[in-house]
């Protein structure tokens, strides 16, 4: 059982070395796009394999480090955590902004088929990554992007 809880400790230890550091459960949950309750569960039950894979994908923290304590802590031992986190920080920003776009569309009660809704998030991530990897310049840009996103998925 200690091994399971240790996985949570290792995840938090590595997240604290990112730039900027992630130290709060709510911030870790947001970065990984999971619920705060899931992160809380990891503290008592250990990080799931799926959670560790997501932490590696999004934050660059090595799955083997999280689950088993095997170094390196980050996926590329040749790169420092600061270099790793720069990319991870940008990825988190892209995911946050893509989520914002999807919410803007869905909150607008725009009629979309199930297939269009599925395509919505993929297209939102691609759109944000192409144009606004460091965030939207203004809220108006976000709304314009949401309208463009709707036009794109409805045209397919």
mmCIF file of C-alpha atoms in Angstrom, residues 100-102 104-105 110 120 127 141-151:
data_model
loop_
_atom_site.group_PDB
_atom_site.id
_atom_site.type_symbol
_atom_site.label_atom_id
_atom_site.label_comp_id
_atom_site.label_asym_id
_atom_site.label_seq_id
_atom_site.Cartn_x
_atom_site.Cartn_y
_atom_site.Cartn_z
ATOM 1 C CA UNK A 100 -12.421 27.373 -23.340
ATOM 2 C CA UNK A 101 -13.296 27.319 -27.042
ATOM 3 C CA UNK A 102 -15.299 24.111 -26.715
ATOM 4 C CA UNK A 104 -17.959 28.739 -25.595
ATOM 5 C CA UNK A 105 -19.434 26.688 -28.415
ATOM 6 C CA UNK A 110 -25.471 25.722 -31.154
ATOM 7 C CA UNK A 120 -14.970 19.850 -31.848
ATOM 8 C CA UNK A 127 -6.660 25.633 -33.975
ATOM 9 C CA UNK A 141 -10.219 36.634 -30.307
ATOM 10 C CA UNK A 142 -11.550 33.688 -28.290
ATOM 11 C CA UNK A 143 -15.144 34.369 -29.365
ATOM 12 C CA UNK A 144 -14.123 34.794 -33.005
ATOM 13 C CA UNK A 145 -12.205 31.510 -32.813
ATOM 14 C CA UNK A 146 -15.263 29.784 -31.335
ATOM 15 C CA UNK A 147 -17.400 30.997 -34.251
ATOM 16 C CA UNK A 148 -14.767 29.844 -36.713
ATOM 17 C CA UNK A 149 -14.642 26.487 -34.964
ATOM 18 C CA UNK A 150 -18.405 26.069 -35.309
ATOM 19 C CA UNK A 151 -18.285 27.003 -38.987
#
